[in-house]
Coordinates of C-alpha atoms in Angstrom, one line a residue:
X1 CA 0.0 0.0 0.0
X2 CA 1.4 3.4 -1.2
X3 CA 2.6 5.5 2.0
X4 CA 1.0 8.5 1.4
X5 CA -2.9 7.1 1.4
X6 CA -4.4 8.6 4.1
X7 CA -7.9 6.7 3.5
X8 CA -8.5 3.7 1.1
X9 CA -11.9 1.6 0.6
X10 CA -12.3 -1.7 -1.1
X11 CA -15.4 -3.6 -2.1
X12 CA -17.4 -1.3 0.3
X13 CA -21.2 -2.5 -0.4
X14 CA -24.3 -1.5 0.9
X15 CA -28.0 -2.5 0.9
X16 CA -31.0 -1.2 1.8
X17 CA -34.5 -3.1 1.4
X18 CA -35.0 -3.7 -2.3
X19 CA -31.9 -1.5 -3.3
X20 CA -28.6 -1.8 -3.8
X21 CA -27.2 1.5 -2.7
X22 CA -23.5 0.5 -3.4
X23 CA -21.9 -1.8 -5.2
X24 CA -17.9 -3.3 -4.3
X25 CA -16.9 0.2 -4.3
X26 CA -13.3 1.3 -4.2
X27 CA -12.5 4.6 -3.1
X28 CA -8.5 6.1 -2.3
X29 CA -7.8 8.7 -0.8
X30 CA -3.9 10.5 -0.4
X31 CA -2.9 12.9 1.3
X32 CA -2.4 16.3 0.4
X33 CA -4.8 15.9 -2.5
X34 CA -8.1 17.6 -2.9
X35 CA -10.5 14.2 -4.3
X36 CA -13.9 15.0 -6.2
X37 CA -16.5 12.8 -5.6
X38 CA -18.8 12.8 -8.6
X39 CA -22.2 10.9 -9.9
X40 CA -25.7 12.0 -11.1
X41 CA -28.7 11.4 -8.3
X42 CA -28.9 7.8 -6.7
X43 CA -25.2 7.4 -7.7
X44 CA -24.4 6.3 -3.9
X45 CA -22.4 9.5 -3.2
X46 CA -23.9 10.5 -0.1
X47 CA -24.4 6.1 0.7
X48 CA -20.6 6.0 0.6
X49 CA -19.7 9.3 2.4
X50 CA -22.0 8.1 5.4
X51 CA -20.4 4.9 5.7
X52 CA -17.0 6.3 5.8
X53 CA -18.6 8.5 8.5
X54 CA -20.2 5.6 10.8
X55 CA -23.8 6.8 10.0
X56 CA -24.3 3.5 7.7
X57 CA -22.3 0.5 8.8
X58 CA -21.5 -1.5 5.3
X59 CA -22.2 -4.9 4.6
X60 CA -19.0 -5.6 3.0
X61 CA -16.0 -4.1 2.4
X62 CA -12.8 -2.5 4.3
X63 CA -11.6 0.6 5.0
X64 CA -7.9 1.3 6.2
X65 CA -6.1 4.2 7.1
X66 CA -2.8 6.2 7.4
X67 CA -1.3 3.1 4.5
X68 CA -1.8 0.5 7.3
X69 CA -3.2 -2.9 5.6
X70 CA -5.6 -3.0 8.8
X71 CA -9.3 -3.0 8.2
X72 CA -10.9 -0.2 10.8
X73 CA -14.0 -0.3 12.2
X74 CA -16.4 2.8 11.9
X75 CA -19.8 2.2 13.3
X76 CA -20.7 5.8 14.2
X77 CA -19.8 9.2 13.5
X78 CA -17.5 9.6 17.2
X79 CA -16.1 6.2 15.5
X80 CA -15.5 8.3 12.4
X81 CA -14.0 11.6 14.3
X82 CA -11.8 9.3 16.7
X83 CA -9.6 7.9 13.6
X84 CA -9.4 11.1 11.9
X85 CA -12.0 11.8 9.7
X86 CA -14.5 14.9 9.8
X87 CA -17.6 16.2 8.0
X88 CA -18.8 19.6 6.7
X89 CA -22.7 19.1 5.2
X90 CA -24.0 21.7 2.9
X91 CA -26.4 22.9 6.1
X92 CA -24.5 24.5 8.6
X93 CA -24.9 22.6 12.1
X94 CA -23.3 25.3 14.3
X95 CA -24.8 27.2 16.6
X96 CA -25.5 30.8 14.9
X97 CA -26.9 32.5 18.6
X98 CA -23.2 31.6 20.0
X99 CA -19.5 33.0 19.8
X100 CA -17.3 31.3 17.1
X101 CA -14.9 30.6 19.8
X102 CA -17.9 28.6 21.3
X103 CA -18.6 26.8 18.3
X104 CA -14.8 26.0 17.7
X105 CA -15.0 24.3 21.2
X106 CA -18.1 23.2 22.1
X107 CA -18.8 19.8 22.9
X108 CA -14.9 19.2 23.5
X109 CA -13.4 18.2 26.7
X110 CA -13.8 21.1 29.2
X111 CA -9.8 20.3 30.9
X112 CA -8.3 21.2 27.8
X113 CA -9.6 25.0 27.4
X114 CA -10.5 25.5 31.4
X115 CA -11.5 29.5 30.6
X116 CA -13.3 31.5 28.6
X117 CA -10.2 33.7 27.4
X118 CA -8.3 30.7 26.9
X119 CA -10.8 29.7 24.1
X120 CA -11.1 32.9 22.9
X121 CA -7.4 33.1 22.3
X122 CA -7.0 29.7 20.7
X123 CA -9.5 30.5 18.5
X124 CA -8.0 33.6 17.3
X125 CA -5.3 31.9 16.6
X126 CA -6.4 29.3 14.7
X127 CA -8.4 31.5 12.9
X128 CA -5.3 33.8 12.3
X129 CA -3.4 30.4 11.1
X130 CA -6.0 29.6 8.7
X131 CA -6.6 33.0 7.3
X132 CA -10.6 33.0 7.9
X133 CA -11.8 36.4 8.1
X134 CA -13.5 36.2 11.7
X135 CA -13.2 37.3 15.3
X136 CA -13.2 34.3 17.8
X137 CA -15.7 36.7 19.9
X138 CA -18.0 37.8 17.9
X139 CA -21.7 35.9 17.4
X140 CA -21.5 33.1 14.5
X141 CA -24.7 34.1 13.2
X142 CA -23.2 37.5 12.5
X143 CA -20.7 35.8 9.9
X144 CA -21.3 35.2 6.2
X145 CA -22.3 31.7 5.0
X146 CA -19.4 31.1 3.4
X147 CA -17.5 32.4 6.9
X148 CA -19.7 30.0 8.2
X149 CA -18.3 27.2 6.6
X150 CA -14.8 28.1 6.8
X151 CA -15.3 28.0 10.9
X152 CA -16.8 24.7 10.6
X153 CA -13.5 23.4 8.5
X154 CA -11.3 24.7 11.1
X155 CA -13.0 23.3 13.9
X156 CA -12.5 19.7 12.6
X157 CA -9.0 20.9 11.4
X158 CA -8.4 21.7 15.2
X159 CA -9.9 18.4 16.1
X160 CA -6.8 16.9 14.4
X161 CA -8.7 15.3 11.4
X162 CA -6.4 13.8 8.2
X163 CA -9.2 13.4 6.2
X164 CA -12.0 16.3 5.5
X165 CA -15.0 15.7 3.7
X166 CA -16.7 18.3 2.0
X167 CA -20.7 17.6 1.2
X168 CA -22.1 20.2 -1.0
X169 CA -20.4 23.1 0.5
X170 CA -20.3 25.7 -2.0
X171 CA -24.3 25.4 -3.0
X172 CA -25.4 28.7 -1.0
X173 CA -22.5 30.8 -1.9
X174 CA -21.5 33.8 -4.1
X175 CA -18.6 33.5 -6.3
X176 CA -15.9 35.9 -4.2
X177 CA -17.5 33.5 -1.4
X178 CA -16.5 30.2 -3.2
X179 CA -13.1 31.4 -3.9
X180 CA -12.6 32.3 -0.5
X181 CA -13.4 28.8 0.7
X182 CA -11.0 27.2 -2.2
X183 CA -8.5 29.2 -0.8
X184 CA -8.9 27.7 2.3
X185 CA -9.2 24.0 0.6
X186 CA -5.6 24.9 -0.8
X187 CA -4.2 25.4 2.1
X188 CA -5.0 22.8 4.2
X189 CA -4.1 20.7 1.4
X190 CA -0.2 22.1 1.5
X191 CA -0.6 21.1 5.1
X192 CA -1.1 17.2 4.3
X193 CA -5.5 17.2 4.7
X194 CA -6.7 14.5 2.4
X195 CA -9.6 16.5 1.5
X196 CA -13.2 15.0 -0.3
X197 CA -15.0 17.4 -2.1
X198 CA -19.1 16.2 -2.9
X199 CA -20.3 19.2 -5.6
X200 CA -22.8 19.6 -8.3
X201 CA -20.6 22.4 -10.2
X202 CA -18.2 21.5 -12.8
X203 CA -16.2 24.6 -12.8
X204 CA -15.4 24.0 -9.1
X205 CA -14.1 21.2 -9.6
X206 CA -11.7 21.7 -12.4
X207 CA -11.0 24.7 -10.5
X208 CA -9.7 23.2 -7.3
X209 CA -9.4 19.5 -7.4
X210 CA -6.6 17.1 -8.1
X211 CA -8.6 13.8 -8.7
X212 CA -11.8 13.0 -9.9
X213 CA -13.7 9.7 -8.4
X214 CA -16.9 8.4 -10.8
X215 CA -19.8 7.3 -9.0
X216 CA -22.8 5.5 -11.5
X217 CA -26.3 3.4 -10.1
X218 CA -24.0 2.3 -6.3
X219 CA -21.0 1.1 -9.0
X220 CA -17.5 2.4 -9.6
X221 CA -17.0 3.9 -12.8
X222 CA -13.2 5.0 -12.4
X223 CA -10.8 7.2 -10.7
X224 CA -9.0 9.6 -12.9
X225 CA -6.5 12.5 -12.3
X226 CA -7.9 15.5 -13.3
X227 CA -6.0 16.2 -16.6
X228 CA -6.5 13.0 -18.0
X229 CA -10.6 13.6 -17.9
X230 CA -11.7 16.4 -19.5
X231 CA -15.1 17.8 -18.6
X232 CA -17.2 16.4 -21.6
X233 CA -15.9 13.0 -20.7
X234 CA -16.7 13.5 -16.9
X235 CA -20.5 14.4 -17.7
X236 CA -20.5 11.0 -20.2
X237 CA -19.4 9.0 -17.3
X238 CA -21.4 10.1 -14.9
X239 CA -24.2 9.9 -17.4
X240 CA -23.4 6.4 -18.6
X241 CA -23.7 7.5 -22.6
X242 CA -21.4 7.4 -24.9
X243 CA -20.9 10.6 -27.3
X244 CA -22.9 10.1 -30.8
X245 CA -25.0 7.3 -29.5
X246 CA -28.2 8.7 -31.0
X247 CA -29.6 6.0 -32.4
X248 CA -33.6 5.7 -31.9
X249 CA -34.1 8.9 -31.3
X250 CA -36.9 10.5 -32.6
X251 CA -37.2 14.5 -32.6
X252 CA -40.0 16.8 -33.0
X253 CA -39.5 20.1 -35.1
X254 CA -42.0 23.0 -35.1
X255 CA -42.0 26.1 -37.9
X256 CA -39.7 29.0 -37.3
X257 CA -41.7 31.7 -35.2
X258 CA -42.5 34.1 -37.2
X259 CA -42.5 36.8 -34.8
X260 CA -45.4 35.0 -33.0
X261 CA -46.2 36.1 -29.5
X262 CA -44.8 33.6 -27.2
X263 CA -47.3 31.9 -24.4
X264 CA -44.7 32.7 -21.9
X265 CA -42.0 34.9 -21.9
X266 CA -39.2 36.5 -19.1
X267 CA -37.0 38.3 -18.8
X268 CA -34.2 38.5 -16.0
X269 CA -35.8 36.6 -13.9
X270 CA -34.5 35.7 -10.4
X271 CA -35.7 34.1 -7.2
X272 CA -34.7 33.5 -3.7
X273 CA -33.5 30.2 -4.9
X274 CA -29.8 31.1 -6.5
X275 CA -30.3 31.1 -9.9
X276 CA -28.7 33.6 -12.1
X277 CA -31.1 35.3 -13.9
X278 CA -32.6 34.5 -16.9
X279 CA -34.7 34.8 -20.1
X280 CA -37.1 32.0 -21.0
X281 CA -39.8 32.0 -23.7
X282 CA -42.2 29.2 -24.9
X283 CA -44.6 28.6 -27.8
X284 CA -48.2 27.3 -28.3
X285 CA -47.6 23.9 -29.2
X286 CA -43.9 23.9 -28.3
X287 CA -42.0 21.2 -26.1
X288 CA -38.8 22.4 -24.5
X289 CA -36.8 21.6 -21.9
X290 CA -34.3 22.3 -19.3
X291 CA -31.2 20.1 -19.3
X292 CA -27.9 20.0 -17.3
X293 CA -26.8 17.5 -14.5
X294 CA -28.4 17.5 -10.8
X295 CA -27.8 20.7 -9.4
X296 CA -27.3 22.7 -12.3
X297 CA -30.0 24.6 -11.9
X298 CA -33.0 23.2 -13.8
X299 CA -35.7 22.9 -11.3
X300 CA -34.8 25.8 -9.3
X301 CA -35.6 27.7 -12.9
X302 CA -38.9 26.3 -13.5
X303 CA -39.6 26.8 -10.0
X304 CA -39.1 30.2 -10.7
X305 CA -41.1 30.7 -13.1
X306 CA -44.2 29.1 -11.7
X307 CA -43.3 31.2 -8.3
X308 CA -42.8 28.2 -6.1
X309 CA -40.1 29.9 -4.5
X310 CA -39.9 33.9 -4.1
X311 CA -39.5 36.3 -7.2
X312 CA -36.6 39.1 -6.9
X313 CA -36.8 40.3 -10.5
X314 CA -37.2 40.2 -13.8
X315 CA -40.3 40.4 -15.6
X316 CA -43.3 38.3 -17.1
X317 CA -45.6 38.4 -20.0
X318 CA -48.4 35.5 -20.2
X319 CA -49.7 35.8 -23.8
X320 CA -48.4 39.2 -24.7
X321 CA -49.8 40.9 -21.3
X322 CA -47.6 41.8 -18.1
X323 CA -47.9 39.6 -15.3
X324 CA -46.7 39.3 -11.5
X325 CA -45.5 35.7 -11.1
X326 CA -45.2 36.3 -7.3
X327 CA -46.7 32.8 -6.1
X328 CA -47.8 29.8 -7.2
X329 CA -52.0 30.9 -7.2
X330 CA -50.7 34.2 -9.5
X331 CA -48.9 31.2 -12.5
X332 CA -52.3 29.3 -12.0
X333 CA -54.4 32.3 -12.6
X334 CA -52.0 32.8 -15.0
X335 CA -52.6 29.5 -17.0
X336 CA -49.5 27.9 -15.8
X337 CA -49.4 23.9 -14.5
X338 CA -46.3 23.0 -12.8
X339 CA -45.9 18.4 -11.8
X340 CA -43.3 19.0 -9.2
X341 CA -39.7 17.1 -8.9
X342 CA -40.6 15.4 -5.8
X343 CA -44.3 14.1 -6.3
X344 CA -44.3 12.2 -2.5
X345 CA -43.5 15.4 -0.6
X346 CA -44.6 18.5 -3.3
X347 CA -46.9 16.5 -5.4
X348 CA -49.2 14.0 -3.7
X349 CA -51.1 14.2 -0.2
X350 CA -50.8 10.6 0.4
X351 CA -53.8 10.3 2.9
X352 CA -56.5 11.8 0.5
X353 CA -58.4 10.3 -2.0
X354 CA -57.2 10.0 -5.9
X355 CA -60.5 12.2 -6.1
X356 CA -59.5 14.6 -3.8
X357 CA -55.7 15.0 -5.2
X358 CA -57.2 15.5 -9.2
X359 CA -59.9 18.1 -8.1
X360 CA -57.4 20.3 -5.2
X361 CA -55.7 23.0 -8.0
X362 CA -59.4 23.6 -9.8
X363 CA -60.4 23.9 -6.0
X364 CA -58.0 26.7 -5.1
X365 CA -58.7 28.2 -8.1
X366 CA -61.9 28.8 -7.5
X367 CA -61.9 29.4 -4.2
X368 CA -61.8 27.8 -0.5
X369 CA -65.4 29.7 -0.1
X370 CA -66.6 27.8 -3.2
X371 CA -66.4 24.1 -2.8
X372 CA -66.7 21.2 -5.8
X373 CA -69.9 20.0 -5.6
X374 CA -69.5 16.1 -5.4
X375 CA -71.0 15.0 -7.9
X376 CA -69.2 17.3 -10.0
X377 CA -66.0 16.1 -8.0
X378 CA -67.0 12.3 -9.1
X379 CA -67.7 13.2 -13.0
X380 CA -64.3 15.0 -12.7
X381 CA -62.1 12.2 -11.0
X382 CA -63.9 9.4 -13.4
X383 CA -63.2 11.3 -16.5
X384 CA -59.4 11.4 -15.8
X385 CA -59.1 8.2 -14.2
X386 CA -60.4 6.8 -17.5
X387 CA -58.2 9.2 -20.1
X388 CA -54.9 8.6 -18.4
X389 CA -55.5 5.2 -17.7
X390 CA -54.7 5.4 -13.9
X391 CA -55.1 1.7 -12.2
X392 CA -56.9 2.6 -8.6
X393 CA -59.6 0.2 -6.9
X394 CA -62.0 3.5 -7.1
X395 CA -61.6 7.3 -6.8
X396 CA -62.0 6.7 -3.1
X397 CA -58.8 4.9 -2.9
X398 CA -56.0 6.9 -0.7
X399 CA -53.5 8.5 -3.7
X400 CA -50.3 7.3 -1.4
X401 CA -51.0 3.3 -2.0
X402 CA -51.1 4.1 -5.4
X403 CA -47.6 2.9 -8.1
X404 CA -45.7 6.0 -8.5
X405 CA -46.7 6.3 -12.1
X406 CA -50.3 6.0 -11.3
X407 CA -49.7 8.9 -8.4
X408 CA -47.5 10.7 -11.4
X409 CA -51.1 10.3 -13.4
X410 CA -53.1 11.4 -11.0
X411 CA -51.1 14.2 -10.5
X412 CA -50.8 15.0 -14.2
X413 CA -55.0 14.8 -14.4
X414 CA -55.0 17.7 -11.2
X415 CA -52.9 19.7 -13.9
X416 CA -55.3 18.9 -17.2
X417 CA -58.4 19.9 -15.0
X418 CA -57.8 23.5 -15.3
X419 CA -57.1 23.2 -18.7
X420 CA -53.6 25.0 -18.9
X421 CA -51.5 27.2 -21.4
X422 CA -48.6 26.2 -20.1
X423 CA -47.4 22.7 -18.5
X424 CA -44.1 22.4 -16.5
X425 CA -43.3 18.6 -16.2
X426 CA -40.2 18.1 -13.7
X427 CA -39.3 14.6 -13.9
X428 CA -42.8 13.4 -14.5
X429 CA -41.0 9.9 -15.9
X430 CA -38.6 9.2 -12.9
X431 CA -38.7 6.3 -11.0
X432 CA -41.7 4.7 -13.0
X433 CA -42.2 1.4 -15.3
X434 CA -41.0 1.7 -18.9
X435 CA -44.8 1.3 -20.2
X436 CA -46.0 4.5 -17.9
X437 CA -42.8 6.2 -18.9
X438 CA -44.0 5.8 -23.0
X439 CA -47.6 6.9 -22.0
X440 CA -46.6 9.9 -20.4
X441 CA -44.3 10.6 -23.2
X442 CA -46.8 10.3 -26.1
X443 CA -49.3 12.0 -23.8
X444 CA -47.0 15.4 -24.1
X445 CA -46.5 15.1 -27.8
X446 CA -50.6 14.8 -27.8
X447 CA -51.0 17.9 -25.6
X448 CA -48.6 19.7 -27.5
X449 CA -50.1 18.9 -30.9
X450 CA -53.7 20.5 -29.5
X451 CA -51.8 23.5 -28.7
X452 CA -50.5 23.5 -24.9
X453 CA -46.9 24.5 -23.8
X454 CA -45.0 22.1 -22.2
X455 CA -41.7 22.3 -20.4
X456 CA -39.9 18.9 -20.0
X457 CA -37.6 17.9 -17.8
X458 CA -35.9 14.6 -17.7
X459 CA -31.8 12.9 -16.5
X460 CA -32.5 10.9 -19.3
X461 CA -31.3 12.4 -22.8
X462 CA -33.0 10.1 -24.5
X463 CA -36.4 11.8 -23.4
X464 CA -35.4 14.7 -23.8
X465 CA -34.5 14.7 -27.2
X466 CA -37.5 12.6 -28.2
X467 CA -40.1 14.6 -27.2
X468 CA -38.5 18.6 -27.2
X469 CA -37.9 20.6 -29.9
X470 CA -35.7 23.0 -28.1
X471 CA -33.4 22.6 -25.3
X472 CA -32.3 25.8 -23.0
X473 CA -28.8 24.0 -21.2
X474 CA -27.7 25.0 -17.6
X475 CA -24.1 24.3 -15.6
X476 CA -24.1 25.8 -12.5
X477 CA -27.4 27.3 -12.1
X478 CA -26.8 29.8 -15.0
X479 CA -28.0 29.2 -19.4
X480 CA -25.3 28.4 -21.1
X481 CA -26.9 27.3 -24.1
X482 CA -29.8 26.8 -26.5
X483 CA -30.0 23.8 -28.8
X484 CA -32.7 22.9 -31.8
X485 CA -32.9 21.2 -34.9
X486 CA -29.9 19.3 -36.0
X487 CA -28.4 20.2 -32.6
X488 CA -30.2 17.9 -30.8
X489 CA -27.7 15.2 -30.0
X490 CA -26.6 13.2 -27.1
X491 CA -22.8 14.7 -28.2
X492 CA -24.0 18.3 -28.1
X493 CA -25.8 18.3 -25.2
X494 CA -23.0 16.7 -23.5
X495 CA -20.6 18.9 -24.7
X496 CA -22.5 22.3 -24.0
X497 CA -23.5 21.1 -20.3
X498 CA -19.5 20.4 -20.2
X499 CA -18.6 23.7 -21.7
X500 CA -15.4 22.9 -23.2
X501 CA -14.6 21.3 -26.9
X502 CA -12.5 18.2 -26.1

């Protein structure tokens, strides 16, 4: 075993019921080194990160440390922090109402910092060592995120770790902020930290990072140094497709505009939720999409634009006519539909009936004061049950002990009830049987042949290019390119999400 491994996992596997999280996994570590840990959703990023931690113990598998050919046992996180190995999460778990010097030390044995100014002062100075831009007495929740962060690093950095793991750190911060913390990443790693880094943004990690680790469905895909993998053959890898494999695909073109008013247009528009603002526009009858990897920004955009999370700019024009997007009730007024990412905790309420989930967004339209009559409720509910096919005992039935498809249906008929301009489809097709994913699939090209909008997001290319006619591209939640026409290709989408020619 090479000397200067700080951390090195073999065959690590792990299962939960009906899934195989991870797969004989291999994972190195050395020191000094700065390690990206990549892989779309479900890859068995966060699976592997928690077993190295002690939060999952793994079914198979060793894990040895400092180049010693001795397997180490982790069964919890003190497990974890007692050999050496520390964790910064995306959230910050500090305390915000207390000093930084209290946060540095709290929880740690009392006989090693026995006053108040004693803390303080080692604080200070390992604040002053570390270059982070904070005062070991002044109120954590007085700090910047990204200041934030950098406290929590140099607490487990004081905690003697060797290796740091990084999960998602940079996702609430500004750019001067990011390069603040990579600054920090640099340094500890001319100090000998062995350093994980867990992120969504290709940039970053091209930016910072020495070696790239490929995550795919719980399996290895390959560890590569960073020169030898150049961006557009990171997002194939972590995609599982190969660049040109086109075959099968079928695309659907629509007549140049024509100066035609769009259905929806923006401009600039921005929300609470990080995205760099942005201009969108969609036709009658047009199918587009959003498509980048997890994280780059795609359903943070289109919950923008149906105001699921708050507006700060830009503006709207529904038809031709200004509009205030400001909430969710102002797109539905507005003629906007929007089948959330997560259907289980956005989509569904899993205790009411498949009746009561298809009638609840003509309900709010029209008004808490003005209830569904039931029998109108009943017509409703049967009408959509029988046009989308969805296989429930009755309209009585509880929506949650539904398939996932058929709740993805019934979801899709509380949409087609108000008769919308404009659908937004986020991952209606994930996690649902191959024959529901073709229904759903025609059922767009059907809706957008009788004239409705529709905004389609899928992770699978495939989809994507089957059913859109134009593709609006996002890397770190910002456009970086439009595609249409003969420019629809696995390679071009690949390369434009990758943003570099090789």
């Amino acid at each position: 075993m090479e000397q200067n491994i700080v951390l090195q996992a073999r065959g690590i596997s792990k299962s939960f019921p009906g899934v195989k999280a991870l797969q004989h996994v291999d994972f190195t570590l050395r020191r000094g080194e700065i390690h990206a840990l990549m892989g779309e959703n479900g890859a068995g990023k966060s699976t592997l990160i928690k077993v190295l931690t002690g939060v999952y113990t793994r079914d198979e598998g060793t894990v040895f440390l400092d180049g010693v050919a001795k397997d180490v046992a982790i069964r919890s996180p003190q497990d974890a922090q007692n050999a050496g190995i520390s964790t910064v999460y995306q959230e910050i778990t500090l305390c915000p109402n207390l000093t930084v010097a209290e946060n540095m030390f709290i929880g740690r044995d009392k006989k090693l910092l026995v006053s108040h100014k004693e803390r303080e002062r080692k604080a200070d100075e390992i604040l002053g060592r570390l270059n982070i831009p904070a005062r070991a007495a002044q109120q954590l929740g007085k700090c910047s995120l990204a200041v934030q962060q950098m406290i929590a690093i140099a607490r487990a950095v004081d905690m003697q770790c060797k290796v740091l793991i990084l999960d998602e750190p940079t996702s609430s911060l500004d750019d001067n902020e990011v390069e603040m913390l990579f600054t920090l990443m640099r340094r500890l790693r001319g100090e000998g930290v062995g350093i994980i880094f867990v992120t969504h943004f290709l940039e970053q990690v091209y930016a910072v990072c020495d070696r790239i680790t490929v995550l795919r469905n719980g399996e290895l895909v390959g560890e590569y140094e960073i020169q030898n993998l150049p961006a557009v053959e990171l997002v194939s890898k972590m995609m599982g497709k190969e660049l040109d494999d086109v075959t099968g695909m079928e695309k659907r073109e629509l007549a140049p505009e024509d100066g035609e008013t769009p259905v929806y247009n923006a401009e600039g528009l921005s929300s609470a939720n990080g995205v760099r603002p942005f201009d969108f526009r969609i036709r009658a009858g047009e199918v587009n999409g959003f498509s980048g990897l997890l994280g780059s920004g795609r359903s943070e955009s289109v919950r923008a634009i149906f105001g699921a999370d708050k507006v700060t700019g830009g503006t709207v024009t529904i038809e031709g006519k200004p509009v205030k997007v400001k909430n969710p009730i102002d797109a539905m007024r507005g003629g906007i539909g929007y089948l959330p990412e997560d259907r289980k905790d956005d989509g569904i309420i899993a205790d009411l009936s498949v009746r009561d989930n298809i009638i609840l967004a003509l309900q709010v339209l029209r008004g808490m004061g003005h209830p569904i009559p039931k029998a109108e409720a009943e017509k409703f509910a049967d009408e959509y049950i029988k046009a989308l096919s969805i296989k429930t005992a009755s309209a009585d039935t509880p929506v949650g002990s539904l398939s996932g498809g058929n709740q993805q249906k019934v979801i899709l008929a509380r949409w087609l009830l108000t008769h919308p301009k404009y659908l937004i489809l986020d991952e209606p097709t994930r996690g649902i049987d191959v024959g529901t994913k073709t229904e759903i699939q025609r059922l767009v090209l059907k809706l957008a042949e009788e004239g409705m909008s529709v905004t389609f997001i899928s992770s699978e290319i495939e989809e994507m290019l089957r059913t859109c006619s134009r593709l609006i591209v996002m890397r770190d939640r910002k456009i970086v390119g439009e595609l249409k026409g003969s420019e629809l290709t696995q390679d071009e989408v690949m390369r434009t999400i990758a943003g570099r020619s090789e």
